[in-house]
Amino acid sequence: MYVCSCFGITDKQVKDHAAAGACTPRQIASATKAGTDCGSCVRTIQGILGRGACPRRELLEKGDAASVLAVEPGSARSTELAEVA
């Protein structure tokens, strides 16, 4: 089923990104652009993500925001930073 008609994003794609660690509609938008055009799919994305376990959310609740904001080793961003250095 299509979740985002603007960019052709399916519920399976949203679930795959959630399984890979995306916990919020903003993180899904960063990965897929879903929710960044008309915005009508944001509530559906929220429903798919639910209020289940989220490692990033758990870190925030413990007050460990630095870990949430840190660039993960091996991520595209850490590779970009290594190339610049």
CSV table of C-alpha atoms in Angstrom, one decimal:
chain,number,residue,atom,x,y,z
A,1,MET,CA,0.0,0.0,0.0
A,2,TYR,CA,1.3,3.5,-0.8
A,3,VAL,CA,1.8,5.7,2.2
A,4,CYS,CA,3.2,8.7,0.3
A,5,SER,CA,1.6,9.4,-3.1
A,6,CYS,CA,3.9,12.3,-3.8
A,7,PHE,CA,7.1,10.2,-3.7
A,8,GLY,CA,5.7,6.7,-4.2
A,9,ILE,CA,6.7,5.4,-0.8
A,10,THR,CA,5.1,2.2,0.4
A,11,ASP,CA,4.3,1.0,3.9
A,12,LYS,CA,6.9,-1.7,3.4
A,13,GLN,CA,9.6,0.9,2.8
A,14,VAL,CA,8.5,2.8,6.0
A,15,LYS,CA,8.6,-0.5,8.0
A,16,ASP,CA,12.0,-1.4,6.5
A,17,HIS,CA,13.5,2.0,7.6
A,18,ALA,CA,11.8,1.7,11.0
A,19,ALA,CA,13.5,-1.8,11.4
A,20,ALA,CA,16.8,-0.1,10.5
A,21,GLY,CA,16.4,2.4,13.3
A,22,ALA,CA,14.2,5.2,12.1
A,23,CYS,CA,11.9,6.1,15.0
A,24,THR,CA,10.1,9.3,13.9
A,25,PRO,CA,8.4,10.7,10.8
A,26,ARG,CA,11.3,13.1,10.4
A,27,GLN,CA,13.8,10.3,10.2
A,28,ILE,CA,11.6,8.5,7.6
A,29,ALA,CA,11.4,11.8,5.7
A,30,SER,CA,15.2,12.1,5.8
A,31,ALA,CA,15.5,8.6,4.3
A,32,THR,CA,12.6,8.7,1.8
A,33,LYS,CA,11.3,12.3,1.4
A,34,ALA,CA,7.9,10.9,2.5
A,35,GLY,CA,6.0,13.7,4.4
A,36,THR,CA,8.0,16.5,2.9
A,37,ASP,CA,5.7,17.6,0.1
A,38,CYS,CA,2.0,17.8,0.9
A,39,GLY,CA,2.3,16.2,4.4
A,40,SER,CA,-0.9,14.2,4.2
A,41,CYS,CA,1.0,11.0,4.9
A,42,VAL,CA,2.7,12.1,8.2
A,43,ARG,CA,-0.2,10.7,10.4
A,44,THR,CA,-0.1,7.4,8.5
A,45,ILE,CA,3.7,7.2,9.0
A,46,GLN,CA,3.2,8.0,12.7
A,47,GLY,CA,0.7,5.1,12.9
A,48,ILE,CA,3.1,2.7,11.3
A,49,LEU,CA,5.9,3.7,13.6
A,50,GLY,CA,3.6,3.5,16.6
A,51,ARG,CA,4.9,3.9,20.1
A,52,GLY,CA,7.0,0.8,20.2
A,53,ALA,CA,10.6,0.4,21.3
A,54,CYS,CA,13.0,2.8,19.8
A,55,PRO,CA,16.6,2.8,20.9
A,56,ARG,CA,17.0,6.5,20.1
A,57,ARG,CA,13.9,7.4,22.1
A,58,GLU,CA,15.1,5.3,25.0
A,59,LEU,CA,18.4,7.2,25.0
A,60,LEU,CA,16.6,10.5,25.0
A,61,GLU,CA,14.4,9.5,27.9
A,62,LYS,CA,17.6,8.5,29.9
A,63,GLY,CA,19.0,12.0,29.2
A,64,ASP,CA,21.7,10.7,26.8
A,65,ALA,CA,21.1,13.1,23.9
A,66,ALA,CA,24.8,13.1,22.9
A,67,SER,CA,24.5,9.5,21.9
A,68,VAL,CA,21.4,10.2,19.8
A,69,LEU,CA,23.1,13.0,18.0
A,70,ALA,CA,26.5,11.2,17.5
A,71,VAL,CA,27.3,10.1,14.0
A,72,GLU,CA,27.3,6.4,13.8
A,73,PRO,CA,30.5,4.7,12.6
A,74,GLY,CA,30.2,3.5,9.1
A,75,SER,CA,27.3,5.8,8.3
A,76,ALA,CA,27.3,7.9,5.1
A,77,ARG,CA,27.9,11.0,7.2
A,78,SER,CA,30.9,9.6,9.0
A,79,THR,CA,32.4,8.5,5.6
A,80,GLU,CA,31.9,12.1,4.3
A,81,LEU,CA,33.7,13.5,7.3
A,82,ALA,CA,36.6,11.0,7.0
A,83,GLU,CA,37.1,12.0,3.3
A,84,VAL,CA,37.3,15.7,4.2
A,85,ALA,CA,39.9,15.1,7.0
